[in-house]
Amino acid sequence: MEEELKCPVCGSFFREPLILPCSHNVCLPCARTIVVQTPESEHLPHAGRPLMLMGADYDFPDHLDKMSLYSETDSGYGSYTPSLKSPNGVRVLPPAPAPSLSSSSSRALHGPLCSSSSITCPQCHRSASLDERGLRGFQRNRLLETIVQRYQQERGFTPGAEGNAAAAETACGASTSARCQLCDNNPAEAAVMCEQCDVLYCSSCQKKCHPTRGPFAKHRLVPAAHITQPGPNAHRPSTANATRKFPTCADHELENYSMYCLNCRTPVCYQCLQEGKHGKHEMKALGIMWKQHKAQLSQALSGISDKAKEAKEFLVQLKSILQQIQENGLEYEACLVAQCDALVDALNRQKAKLLTKVTKEREHKFKVVWDQINHCTLKLRQSTGLMEYCLEVIKENDPSGFLQISDALIKRVQSSQEQWVKGALEPKVSPEFDLTLDNEPLLQAIHQLDFIQMKCKVPPVPLLQLEKCCTRNNSVTLAWRMPPFTHNPVDGYILELDDGDGGPFREVYLGKETLCTIDGLHFNSTYNARVKAFNSTGLGPYSKTVVLQTSDVAFFTFDPNAAHRDIVLSNENMTATCSSYDDRVVLGTAAFSKGIHYWEIQVDRYDNHPDPAFGVARINVVKDMMLGKDDKAWAMYVDNNRSWFMHCNSHTNRAEGGVCKGTTVGILLDLVKRLLIFHIDGKQQGPIAFENIEGVFMPAVSLNRNVQVTLHTGLEVPMIYRQTKPQN
């Protein structure tokens, strides 16, 4: 709450808070520092537009004259651009140099004749013009001031200590007694302060510059005995330590507030009503409005209290989620590391297998080549020896000896030559390895290695919103939602309802909505309902079962959609007449197939002895002839003397007793015993009209332009029927 009790300009607790027109608050001393004076030749900026400051940082002078915040050459514009000059980043306007006595006196005497003043809210930046009363024209927030004082006392703060400390930190000066602001040299001690001019005067300057006559006669002079003035670098004097006074009217200081102006939305005194601007405004007693607004605030607080409770529970839930996120994150990290390590291990194992294959291939090639080298070396040695021997034989000159061995040598040479067959001098293996590692799919798979959504699961159990589930007449409305943080997709919902008599459930709704109303149910019945969600994976579990009770009695009207076009309805579809001389049918909005139901029809107009008919009918009854002439209606038609029952154009059971203006016709439909009974003015008309009727029936009437009737529903079954047996 402490932030609500601090000024947006100085950042300290409020001191003499003023209520700006935008409903925000600001300290009176701070308000003096952000007041802007604009020459009349210049237009004030529109409300809400930021004011521009012509210039940068300034040093504050020793004295500040509120009547001359700017010299006549100043632009008169101010700014609220964030700056280090204020704890909340609000830049206050620099004061002009201290004026001379003559100029100050002139302004004090005549007032701001050539300029107007305005103030811009430091929070919403809306501008408001000041009237001749200056800042005293704004209401003082006494309630906020009281709360600030109580808050400081409860927490051991010295009232005004923080404000004084902030002022001392900003102004770099200690508080002294209030001094006159118009004395040139050596200001004398102030005697009074004008609340309208907001200027401190000594006795001499007050007589010279602020006489109690003329335009100053209505100004209020406050003794300066309890007013302290900040040090030489402070902005303005403060009245924070002044004695607290009982609130009186700002315009009539001797009158207490007694009324509340509804037009101006402000407290006023009795004298304001007599001679002020509130004379023709709407008024209410102050105490009544106080209690009324307190009740409104309490009601609003009840709502925000519920939201605050929900927010606290939500924060607890969020903190629990943080913990779960931390735990799940560590778990998933460990799982990821294990999975990647498993992939690395599998790759290393496959690497070893591939290296083994390369080693075997290399050893095989080595063996083949070495075998070929050894074989070729052996043959080469044999061939070389044979060649050398043959050359030595050729060198000998003994013909007979040569011829003895020449045939054998020729055969041996030829045999040796034949051993070097084609391909014998070609390598059997290639130095190249015909092994190509197909690593592209694996590299691609590694590059595509990423997280995928977990396998879709069925939706969780829907939560029924009991505060939104309700019944009306013979309709029920159900609402539900999915639990928070549900990640499984939901394609739709299936709502099931039993038959109102403990029977099996049946599907009554299939779709994506989470709110459903089912019409046309039985009256005075108890229904059980449940809902489940589904997605592409399958059906989720059922919700809890909710029990709904329909109305004991039927409330319905005439149905404009189930009436002949000549029927004229009024009185919220409770009254019916006809624009034709022929009989026309109108049905009710309710349909009955179970239970006992009773309604009445009052004859409002009855001219020229027509024959209106009352009863029940199917939805597809013929509507351009008297009720009961087809097989879809069961009715009693009546004139001014007697009545008849009619179904399938069969007239039976004529009875004495007709209708006239003011007559009430009662219709009782008992679907338990399957009976239809009529009453005229509380008396049963003839025997039981119809027996063994079953199905779905709707209330029905046929009439012409000579008759007007009004429907009455939501009625209990007459006592005469409940206590006695119907006539047979």
XYZ file of C-alpha atoms in Angstrom:
728
model
C 0.000 0.000 0.000
C 2.939 2.306 0.570
C 3.214 3.116 -3.135
C -0.366 4.420 -3.067
C 0.614 6.876 -0.346
C 3.579 8.460 -2.125
C 3.595 11.502 -4.370
C 4.513 10.763 -8.019
C 6.684 13.895 -8.145
C 8.838 13.812 -5.016
C 8.489 10.115 -4.226
C 7.771 10.890 -0.560
C 4.605 10.468 1.456
C 1.890 12.890 0.418
C 1.911 16.279 2.131
C -1.332 18.236 1.789
C -2.415 16.162 -1.234
C -4.569 17.853 -3.876
C -7.058 16.033 -6.121
C -6.438 16.944 -9.758
C -9.349 16.884 -12.256
C -8.049 13.561 -13.599
C -8.536 12.066 -10.063
C -4.783 11.647 -9.463
C -3.155 13.212 -6.404
C -0.114 15.420 -5.960
C 1.476 17.187 -2.983
C 0.675 20.870 -2.634
C 4.401 21.795 -2.439
C 5.066 19.643 -5.516
C 2.077 21.132 -7.329
C 3.631 24.579 -6.918
C 6.756 23.385 -8.713
C 4.919 22.046 -11.753
C 2.503 24.922 -12.302
C 3.050 26.523 -15.720
C 2.179 30.137 -16.597
C 1.400 30.852 -20.236
C 0.994 34.373 -21.706
C -2.509 35.010 -22.960
C -1.141 35.525 -26.470
C -0.054 31.875 -26.499
C -2.485 28.965 -26.554
C -2.431 26.475 -23.755
C -1.631 22.980 -24.922
C -4.510 20.548 -25.194
C -5.266 18.336 -22.241
C -3.021 15.351 -22.144
C -0.317 16.839 -24.450
C 3.170 16.960 -22.844
C 4.635 20.408 -22.335
C 8.046 21.191 -23.841
C 10.722 22.819 -21.735
C 12.834 25.434 -23.482
C 16.166 24.907 -21.818
C 17.999 22.316 -19.751
C 18.999 22.197 -16.086
C 18.753 25.244 -13.867
C 19.877 26.195 -10.384
C 17.017 27.202 -8.127
C 17.287 30.676 -6.615
C 16.882 31.470 -2.973
C 13.338 32.800 -3.333
C 10.426 31.786 -5.477
C 7.526 34.078 -6.252
C 4.515 32.113 -7.380
C 3.137 35.170 -9.129
C 6.203 35.396 -11.365
C 7.304 31.847 -12.113
C 8.460 33.081 -15.495
C 9.559 36.449 -16.738
C 7.579 38.043 -19.525
C 10.189 36.877 -22.037
C 9.876 33.212 -21.034
C 8.154 30.858 -23.428
C 5.836 29.552 -20.710
C 6.219 25.887 -21.701
C 7.213 23.097 -19.351
C 8.201 19.451 -19.703
C 7.782 16.164 -17.885
C 10.541 14.377 -19.742
C 12.175 11.907 -17.311
C 15.104 13.463 -15.492
C 17.263 12.848 -12.451
C 15.777 15.893 -10.730
C 12.944 13.857 -9.194
C 12.818 10.382 -7.604
C 10.144 9.384 -10.111
C 11.762 11.005 -13.125
C 9.445 14.031 -13.268
C 11.232 17.249 -14.195
C 10.008 20.273 -12.280
C 10.005 23.695 -13.819
C 12.914 26.007 -12.960
C 11.963 29.259 -11.243
C 12.839 32.573 -12.767
C 15.326 34.899 -11.083
C 14.000 36.689 -8.041
C 11.997 39.704 -9.236
C 12.480 43.221 -8.072
C 10.214 44.625 -5.426
C 8.432 46.905 -7.831
C 7.636 44.192 -10.357
C 6.697 41.695 -7.659
C 4.535 44.233 -5.914
C 2.828 45.117 -9.146
C 2.019 41.484 -9.843
C 0.846 40.884 -6.333
C -1.421 43.904 -6.493
C -2.979 43.268 -9.834
C -2.613 39.515 -10.166
C -1.501 37.604 -13.281
C -3.150 39.957 -15.726
C -1.092 38.929 -18.749
C -0.801 35.206 -18.155
C -2.864 32.164 -17.164
C -1.737 29.156 -15.130
C -2.113 25.451 -15.775
C -0.900 22.244 -14.212
C -0.193 18.933 -15.898
C -0.708 15.662 -14.062
C 2.673 13.894 -13.697
C 0.979 10.497 -14.138
C -1.471 10.806 -17.047
C -0.086 14.115 -18.445
C -3.499 15.738 -18.688
C -3.466 19.514 -18.355
C -5.889 21.569 -16.285
C -6.208 25.359 -16.100
C -6.159 27.137 -12.748
C -8.801 29.717 -11.915
C -8.332 32.846 -9.847
C -8.033 30.738 -6.698
C -4.872 29.057 -7.983
C -4.026 25.666 -6.500
C -6.572 26.263 -3.738
C -9.209 25.724 -6.394
C -8.414 22.006 -6.252
C -9.969 19.961 -3.478
C -7.683 18.737 -0.763
C -7.685 14.962 -0.287
C -8.226 14.956 3.442
C -8.947 11.242 3.509
C -5.607 10.412 1.888
C -3.864 12.785 4.266
C -5.437 11.032 7.263
C -4.470 7.605 5.930
C -0.869 8.765 5.380
C -0.640 10.073 8.949
C -2.137 6.878 10.392
C 0.163 4.733 8.247
C 3.220 6.679 9.455
C 2.156 6.450 13.086
C 1.484 2.693 12.895
C 4.947 2.076 11.431
C 6.818 4.432 13.664
C 7.460 7.133 11.071
C 7.606 10.719 12.233
C 4.896 12.529 10.228
C 6.560 14.700 7.632
C 10.007 13.272 8.350
C 10.367 11.595 4.992
C 8.981 14.620 3.173
C 11.347 16.890 5.033
C 14.270 14.552 4.339
C 13.394 14.437 0.648
C 13.042 18.186 0.562
C 16.371 18.555 2.344
C 18.021 16.150 -0.098
C 16.591 17.995 -3.093
C 16.962 21.533 -1.819
C 20.133 21.032 0.221
C 18.869 23.356 2.916
C 17.364 23.086 6.395
C 13.924 24.334 7.390
C 13.676 27.756 8.938
C 10.808 29.947 10.004
C 8.630 31.290 7.204
C 9.970 34.460 5.603
C 8.317 37.136 3.508
C 8.687 36.534 -0.201
C 8.398 40.178 -1.256
C 11.104 41.779 0.845
C 14.138 42.634 -1.302
C 16.925 42.362 1.247
C 16.897 40.568 4.541
C 13.307 39.173 4.300
C 11.327 39.750 7.438
C 9.454 36.991 9.195
C 6.181 36.209 7.430
C 3.001 37.148 9.219
C 0.367 35.684 6.883
C 0.065 33.552 3.782
C -2.601 34.101 1.121
C -4.114 30.764 0.159
C -5.256 32.145 -3.208
C -2.003 33.891 -4.160
C 0.074 31.230 -2.377
C 2.504 33.943 -1.244
C 3.990 34.682 2.201
C 3.777 38.307 3.367
C 5.271 40.169 6.280
C 3.003 42.759 7.913
C 4.499 45.635 5.910
C 4.346 43.930 2.502
C 0.875 42.622 3.207
C -0.424 46.165 3.741
C 1.343 47.404 0.624
C 0.802 44.531 -1.768
C -2.216 42.627 -0.462
C -4.790 44.987 1.048
C -8.052 43.516 2.324
C -10.137 45.377 -0.201
C -11.003 45.288 -3.851
C -10.204 42.017 -5.637
C -8.239 40.813 -2.569
C -11.206 41.125 -0.221
C -12.246 37.505 -0.823
C -8.727 36.091 -0.447
C -8.097 34.021 2.643
C -5.097 35.013 4.780
C -3.693 32.273 7.005
C -1.434 33.077 9.986
C 2.123 31.977 9.272
C 2.927 31.016 12.856
C 2.996 27.262 12.135
C 4.333 27.504 8.576
C 7.959 26.587 8.001
C 10.001 27.649 5.018
C 12.719 25.496 3.440
C 16.318 26.598 3.144
C 17.757 28.836 0.512
C 17.677 26.299 -2.350
C 14.205 24.914 -1.704
C 11.360 25.345 -4.142
C 8.506 26.632 -1.992
C 7.340 26.959 1.604
C 5.379 24.094 3.083
C 2.369 23.949 5.353
C 2.748 20.262 6.143
C 3.110 20.966 9.860
C 0.130 23.300 10.090
C -2.610 22.393 12.545
C -5.226 20.148 11.027
C -8.618 21.896 10.700
C -12.142 20.522 10.403
C -13.036 20.512 6.695
C -15.105 23.473 5.586
C -16.356 24.658 2.219
C -13.619 26.081 0.008
C -15.918 28.932 -1.089
C -17.610 29.564 2.269
C -15.096 29.009 5.041
C -17.640 29.240 7.842
C -19.886 26.526 6.400
C -19.392 22.782 6.760
C -20.144 20.384 3.928
C -23.706 19.061 4.199
C -24.811 18.063 0.676
C -23.391 16.302 -2.369
C -23.792 17.721 -5.885
C -24.549 14.889 -8.312
C -23.783 17.064 -11.345
C -20.354 18.254 -10.172
C -19.721 15.129 -8.059
C -18.388 17.156 -5.139
C -19.451 17.977 -1.551
C -21.062 21.410 -1.094
C -22.351 23.470 1.786
C -25.795 24.949 2.361
C -24.691 28.398 1.220
C -23.491 26.946 -2.135
C -27.078 25.880 -2.758
C -28.406 29.329 -2.037
C -26.033 31.545 -3.970
C -23.432 29.374 -5.705
C -23.254 27.650 -9.055
C -24.850 24.529 -7.572
C -28.232 26.184 -7.048
C -29.997 24.297 -9.854
C -28.030 21.073 -9.594
C -29.379 17.768 -8.288
C -28.422 17.243 -4.646
C -28.391 14.449 -2.115
C -27.588 14.372 1.567
C -23.880 13.981 2.232
C -24.400 11.095 4.654
C -26.594 9.155 2.224
C -24.095 9.512 -0.616
C -21.272 8.623 1.772
C -22.967 5.356 2.717
C -23.960 4.670 -0.891
C -20.438 5.169 -2.235
C -19.012 3.142 0.635
C -21.351 0.305 -0.286
C -20.336 0.585 -3.957
C -16.662 0.568 -3.019
C -17.181 -2.434 -0.726
C -18.962 -4.279 -3.516
C -16.169 -3.452 -5.953
C -13.604 -4.549 -3.356
C -15.425 -7.869 -3.008
C -14.870 -8.525 -6.686
C -11.225 -7.488 -6.622
C -10.752 -9.517 -3.439
C -11.926 -12.635 -5.259
C -9.561 -11.824 -8.112
C -6.723 -11.246 -5.643
C -7.445 -14.627 -4.059
C -7.400 -16.231 -7.493
C -4.177 -14.384 -8.284
C -2.535 -15.715 -5.090
C -3.604 -19.247 -5.947
C -2.358 -18.668 -9.479
C 1.014 -17.491 -8.158
C 1.276 -20.626 -6.027
C 0.439 -22.640 -9.115
C 3.052 -20.776 -11.163
C 5.702 -21.381 -8.502
C 4.779 -25.045 -8.499
C 5.129 -25.008 -12.279
C 8.573 -23.428 -11.915
C 9.607 -26.276 -9.647
C 8.183 -28.826 -12.071
C 9.933 -27.103 -14.969
C 13.229 -27.286 -13.089
C 12.768 -30.957 -12.235
C 11.505 -31.909 -15.682
C 14.306 -29.908 -17.321
C 16.971 -31.786 -15.388
C 15.221 -35.075 -16.130
C 15.018 -34.324 -19.850
C 18.647 -33.172 -19.940
C 19.766 -36.429 -18.342
C 17.575 -38.385 -20.763
C 18.991 -36.463 -23.733
C 22.574 -37.063 -22.627
C 21.837 -40.775 -22.162
C 20.206 -41.015 -25.599
C 23.082 -39.187 -27.307
C 25.626 -41.338 -25.442
C 23.742 -44.418 -26.622
C 23.936 -43.134 -30.201
C 27.697 -42.519 -29.805
C 28.179 -46.015 -28.366
C 26.232 -47.563 -31.254
C 28.330 -45.564 -33.719
C 31.550 -46.692 -32.048
C 30.417 -50.312 -32.201
C 29.595 -49.988 -35.874
C 32.923 -48.243 -36.420
C 34.733 -51.229 -34.910
C 32.806 -53.605 -37.164
C 33.667 -51.553 -40.253
C 37.347 -51.377 -39.252
C 37.369 -55.165 -38.884
C 36.036 -55.514 -42.418
C 38.766 -53.195 -43.758
C 41.448 -55.160 -41.895
C 40.234 -58.481 -43.307
C 40.145 -57.072 -46.825
C 43.697 -55.740 -46.467
C 45.013 -59.056 -45.115
C 43.329 -60.921 -47.949
C 44.966 -58.700 -50.554
C 48.337 -59.083 -48.822
C 48.050 -62.876 -48.890
C 47.098 -63.015 -52.569
C 49.917 -60.724 -53.611
C 52.524 -62.530 -51.499
C 51.430 -65.893 -52.892
C 51.746 -64.525 -56.382
C 55.190 -63.056 -55.587
C 56.460 -66.362 -54.210
C 55.124 -68.371 -57.136
C 56.532 -65.974 -59.717
C 59.920 -65.863 -57.939
C 60.157 -69.655 -57.951
C 59.369 -69.953 -61.660
C 61.691 -67.104 -62.492
C 64.548 -68.853 -60.656
C 63.860 -72.108 -62.452
C 63.639 -70.403 -65.842
C 66.812 -68.420 -65.204
C 68.763 -71.586 -64.228
C 67.521 -73.400 -67.318
C 68.501 -70.472 -69.499
C 72.028 -70.335 -68.062
C 72.474 -74.095 -68.471
C 71.262 -73.985 -72.092
C 73.671 -71.139 -72.849
C 76.581 -73.193 -71.455
C 75.502 -76.189 -73.585
C 75.435 -74.030 -76.696
C 79.003 -72.913 -76.002
C 80.314 -76.511 -76.174
C 81.845 -77.659 -79.561
C 81.016 -81.336 -79.170
C 78.290 -82.074 -81.747
C 77.687 -85.606 -80.697
C 77.410 -84.672 -77.063
C 75.087 -81.705 -77.906
C 72.806 -83.901 -79.947
C 72.571 -86.391 -77.105
C 70.867 -83.804 -74.837
C 69.483 -81.200 -77.262
C 66.103 -82.885 -77.727
C 65.497 -83.055 -73.967
C 66.641 -79.435 -73.472
C 64.362 -78.186 -76.241
C 61.398 -79.968 -74.644
C 62.278 -78.526 -71.217
C 62.562 -74.969 -72.599
C 59.276 -75.315 -74.415
C 57.633 -76.756 -71.317
C 59.003 -73.878 -69.188
C 57.730 -71.348 -71.688
C 54.266 -72.887 -71.638
C 54.142 -72.437 -67.849
C 54.031 -68.625 -68.311
C 50.433 -68.744 -69.494
C 48.392 -65.678 -70.268
C 47.561 -63.797 -67.053
C 50.353 -65.371 -65.092
C 52.199 -62.065 -65.153
C 49.127 -59.982 -64.123
C 48.298 -59.120 -60.468
C 45.367 -61.060 -59.097
C 44.137 -58.211 -56.842
C 43.898 -54.451 -57.154
C 45.634 -52.171 -54.709
C 42.344 -50.230 -54.450
C 39.798 -51.124 -51.799
C 36.359 -51.638 -53.226
C 34.675 -50.509 -49.997
C 32.598 -47.277 -49.969
C 31.010 -46.240 -46.685
C 27.409 -45.107 -47.217
C 27.284 -42.455 -44.496
C 24.972 -39.922 -46.185
C 21.718 -41.285 -44.722
C 23.272 -41.329 -41.286
C 24.613 -37.782 -41.603
C 21.237 -36.630 -42.807
C 19.561 -38.404 -39.926
C 21.986 -36.757 -37.479
C 21.274 -33.353 -38.975
C 17.570 -34.041 -38.702
C 17.876 -35.321 -35.173
C 15.452 -33.172 -33.166
C 12.661 -33.354 -30.643
C 9.277 -34.495 -31.856
C 5.933 -34.137 -30.163
C 5.095 -36.920 -27.859
C 2.534 -39.350 -29.128
C -0.882 -37.741 -28.936
C -2.906 -38.971 -25.997
C -6.624 -38.878 -25.438
C -7.906 -35.656 -23.815
C -8.174 -35.481 -20.029
C -11.396 -35.276 -18.048
C -13.376 -32.050 -18.741
C -14.235 -29.932 -15.701
C -17.896 -28.991 -15.318
C -18.343 -25.301 -14.414
C -21.113 -25.702 -11.870
C -21.507 -21.956 -11.386
C -22.608 -21.693 -15.033
C -24.813 -24.795 -15.110
C -28.473 -23.934 -14.610
C -32.043 -24.845 -15.458
C -34.830 -22.660 -16.791
C -38.346 -23.962 -17.272
C -37.823 -27.251 -19.145
C -34.362 -26.352 -20.456
C -30.947 -27.067 -18.969
C -27.684 -25.264 -19.700
C -24.316 -26.910 -19.083
C -20.833 -25.415 -19.287
C -17.448 -27.077 -19.003
C -13.763 -26.443 -19.675
C -10.548 -28.375 -19.980
C -8.088 -28.454 -17.062
C -5.342 -25.806 -17.196
C -2.061 -26.643 -18.947
C -3.648 -29.348 -21.062
C -1.264 -30.149 -23.920
C -3.281 -32.900 -25.584
C -5.356 -31.558 -28.490
C -9.153 -31.578 -28.287
C -11.208 -31.966 -31.461
C -14.617 -31.769 -29.799
C -16.938 -32.780 -26.981
C -19.799 -35.215 -26.491
C -22.543 -34.269 -24.031
C -24.795 -37.020 -22.744
C -28.071 -36.781 -20.832
C -30.323 -39.444 -19.358
C -34.101 -39.560 -19.853
C -34.920 -37.767 -16.604
C -36.163 -40.980 -15.048
C -32.905 -42.761 -14.253
C -32.662 -44.359 -17.693
C -29.581 -44.795 -19.878
C -27.534 -41.856 -21.127
C -27.969 -40.644 -24.697
C -25.917 -38.263 -26.771
C -27.499 -34.795 -27.016
C -24.606 -32.692 -28.320
C -21.498 -33.226 -30.444
C -19.280 -30.243 -31.254
C -16.474 -27.918 -30.251
C -18.420 -25.503 -28.025
C -18.091 -25.641 -24.237
C -21.577 -24.301 -23.509
C -24.777 -26.085 -24.488
C -28.484 -25.585 -23.796
C -30.918 -28.495 -24.215
C -34.570 -27.538 -24.686
C -37.758 -29.551 -24.687
C -37.105 -31.644 -21.586
C -39.744 -32.934 -19.204
C -40.972 -30.632 -16.488
C -40.477 -31.576 -12.849
C -37.790 -34.101 -13.754
C -34.267 -34.791 -12.561
C -31.646 -35.198 -15.269
C -28.082 -36.480 -15.031
C -25.531 -35.065 -17.454
C -21.906 -35.802 -18.260
C -19.417 -34.773 -20.924
C -16.250 -36.170 -22.474
C -13.694 -34.881 -24.970
C -12.234 -36.610 -27.986
C -9.419 -36.204 -30.506
C -7.830 -38.215 -33.301
C -6.437 -40.701 -30.784
C -9.748 -41.534 -29.203
C -12.326 -40.694 -26.545
C -11.318 -39.246 -23.198
C -12.864 -40.202 -19.860
C -16.247 -38.899 -18.700
C -16.540 -35.911 -16.405
C -18.311 -36.090 -13.084
C -22.080 -36.370 -13.353
C -24.089 -33.230 -12.621
C -27.721 -33.445 -11.492
C -30.183 -30.856 -12.853
C -33.821 -30.380 -11.819
C -36.279 -28.847 -14.294
C -39.080 -26.537 -13.193
C -42.030 -27.988 -11.274
C -44.527 -25.990 -13.318
C -44.463 -24.826 -16.923
C -43.901 -21.209 -17.885
C -44.635 -20.556 -21.539
C -46.176 -18.082 -23.982
C -47.947 -18.180 -27.307
C -45.471 -19.066 -30.028
C -45.397 -16.544 -32.917
C -43.569 -19.139 -35.002
C -46.334 -21.698 -34.459
C -49.293 -19.405 -35.130
C -51.400 -18.722 -38.218
C -50.413 -15.507 -39.961
C -53.789 -13.928 -39.035
C -53.081 -14.345 -35.308
C -52.082 -11.081 -33.574
C -49.964 -11.428 -30.398
C -49.225 -8.768 -27.774
C -48.352 -8.411 -24.102
C -45.043 -10.236 -24.598
C -46.862 -12.990 -26.529
C -49.226 -13.676 -23.629
C -52.306 -12.146 -25.281
C -53.797 -13.325 -28.600
C -56.513 -12.186 -30.977
C -57.162 -12.572 -34.694
C -57.508 -10.292 -37.692
C -59.868 -12.694 -39.529
C -63.494 -13.668 -39.018
C -62.434 -17.288 -39.584
C -61.053 -19.427 -36.800
C -57.258 -19.526 -36.624
C -54.971 -21.629 -34.408
C -52.008 -20.585 -32.252
C -49.817 -22.975 -30.231
C -47.822 -22.464 -27.040
C -44.040 -22.574 -26.757
C -44.037 -25.590 -24.412
C -44.377 -29.243 -25.374
C -45.590 -31.865 -22.884
C -45.049 -35.611 -22.948
C -44.832 -36.419 -19.248
C -46.279 -35.235 -15.950
C -49.338 -33.192 -14.948
C -49.731 -29.643 -16.291
C -52.291 -26.913 -15.793
C -52.740 -23.516 -17.414
C -55.542 -20.993 -17.727
C -56.820 -18.728 -20.483
C -58.784 -15.597 -19.609
C -61.313 -14.205 -22.073
C -60.555 -10.469 -22.377
C -63.038 -9.706 -25.161
C -66.070 -11.674 -26.389
C -68.278 -10.108 -29.083
C -71.101 -11.514 -31.225
C -71.109 -14.975 -29.603
C -68.156 -16.642 -31.401
C -66.982 -20.218 -30.657
C -63.382 -20.124 -29.386
C -61.743 -23.513 -28.776
C -59.194 -24.465 -26.131
C -57.112 -27.612 -25.789
C -53.903 -29.337 -26.946
C -52.532 -30.233 -30.347
C -49.625 -31.793 -32.193
C -47.008 -29.553 -33.722
C -48.380 -30.274 -37.230
C -52.007 -29.350 -36.487
C -53.960 -27.578 -39.246
C -54.054 -23.889 -38.291
C -56.664 -22.400 -40.624
C -59.767 -23.994 -39.085
C -61.286 -24.567 -35.656
C -59.199 -26.535 -33.206
C -60.336 -30.179 -33.050
C -61.602 -30.568 -36.591
C -58.580 -32.680 -37.572
C -56.976 -35.685 -35.862
C -54.066 -33.597 -34.517
C -56.011 -31.677 -31.846
C -58.177 -32.354 -28.784
C -60.283 -29.356 -27.802
C -63.326 -27.893 -26.092
C -65.128 -25.227 -28.113
C -67.633 -23.046 -26.295
C -70.161 -20.283 -26.953
C -71.995 -18.070 -24.494
C -74.286 -20.876 -23.227
C -72.777 -24.320 -23.682
C -69.646 -26.265 -24.671
C -68.671 -29.345 -26.690
C -65.631 -31.597 -26.879
C -64.241 -32.097 -30.371
C -61.625 -34.340 -31.980
C -61.489 -35.454 -35.637
C -64.503 -33.174 -36.232
C -66.540 -35.322 -33.821
C -68.697 -33.296 -31.380
C -69.421 -34.989 -28.025
C -70.517 -34.298 -24.456
C -72.433 -31.054 -24.779
C -72.523 -29.310 -21.410
C -74.234 -26.237 -20.063
C -72.110 -23.232 -19.225
C -70.574 -20.795 -21.661
C -68.076 -17.948 -21.634
C -68.228 -14.183 -21.602
C -65.812 -11.337 -21.022
C -63.757 -12.124 -17.902
C -64.339 -15.893 -17.995
C -61.349 -18.083 -17.113
C -60.935 -21.412 -18.872
C -58.664 -23.959 -17.195
C -56.973 -26.799 -19.074
C -55.526 -29.752 -17.156
C -53.358 -32.260 -19.035
C -52.587 -35.361 -16.989
C -50.085 -37.484 -18.923
C -49.709 -39.853 -15.967
C -53.341 -41.006 -16.270
C -53.503 -39.845 -19.914
C -56.486 -37.517 -19.318
C -57.538 -34.072 -20.576
C -59.962 -32.078 -18.388
C -61.467 -28.581 -18.828
C -62.698 -26.060 -16.234
C -64.724 -22.883 -16.680
C -64.372 -20.460 -13.790
C -63.114 -23.262 -11.509
C -65.875 -25.756 -12.328
C -65.144 -28.897 -14.300
C -66.906 -28.720 -17.632
C -68.640 -32.041 -18.266
C -66.956 -35.422 -17.739
C -63.373 -36.264 -18.615
C -62.941 -34.788 -22.041
C -60.474 -37.277 -23.505
C -58.857 -40.454 -22.225
C -55.925 -42.633 -23.310
C -54.130 -39.783 -25.003
C -50.380 -40.041 -25.285
C -47.537 -38.475 -27.187
C -46.209 -34.937 -27.321
C -48.797 -32.164 -26.923
C -48.632 -28.378 -27.124
C -51.169 -25.938 -25.622
C -53.452 -24.629 -28.381
C -56.246 -22.087 -28.947
C -58.401 -21.254 -31.956
C -60.263 -17.940 -32.195
C -61.422 -15.227 -34.572
C -61.430 -11.435 -34.447
C -64.377 -11.320 -32.018
C -62.308 -12.883 -29.246
C -59.192 -11.845 -27.356
C -57.627 -14.078 -24.706
C -54.680 -13.884 -22.288
C -52.596 -16.876 -21.271
C -51.645 -17.569 -17.621
C -48.938 -20.177 -16.956
C -46.712 -21.418 -14.157
C -49.773 -22.493 -12.166
C -50.066 -25.296 -9.673
C -52.572 -28.070 -10.299
C -55.945 -26.974 -8.814
C -56.698 -28.292 -5.356
C -60.094 -29.513 -6.516
C -58.409 -31.912 -8.918
C -55.814 -33.116 -6.424
C -58.379 -33.765 -3.657
C -61.249 -35.276 -5.624
C -61.547 -37.788 -8.365
C -62.437 -36.350 -11.782
C -66.024 -36.797 -12.962
C -66.646 -39.747 -15.262
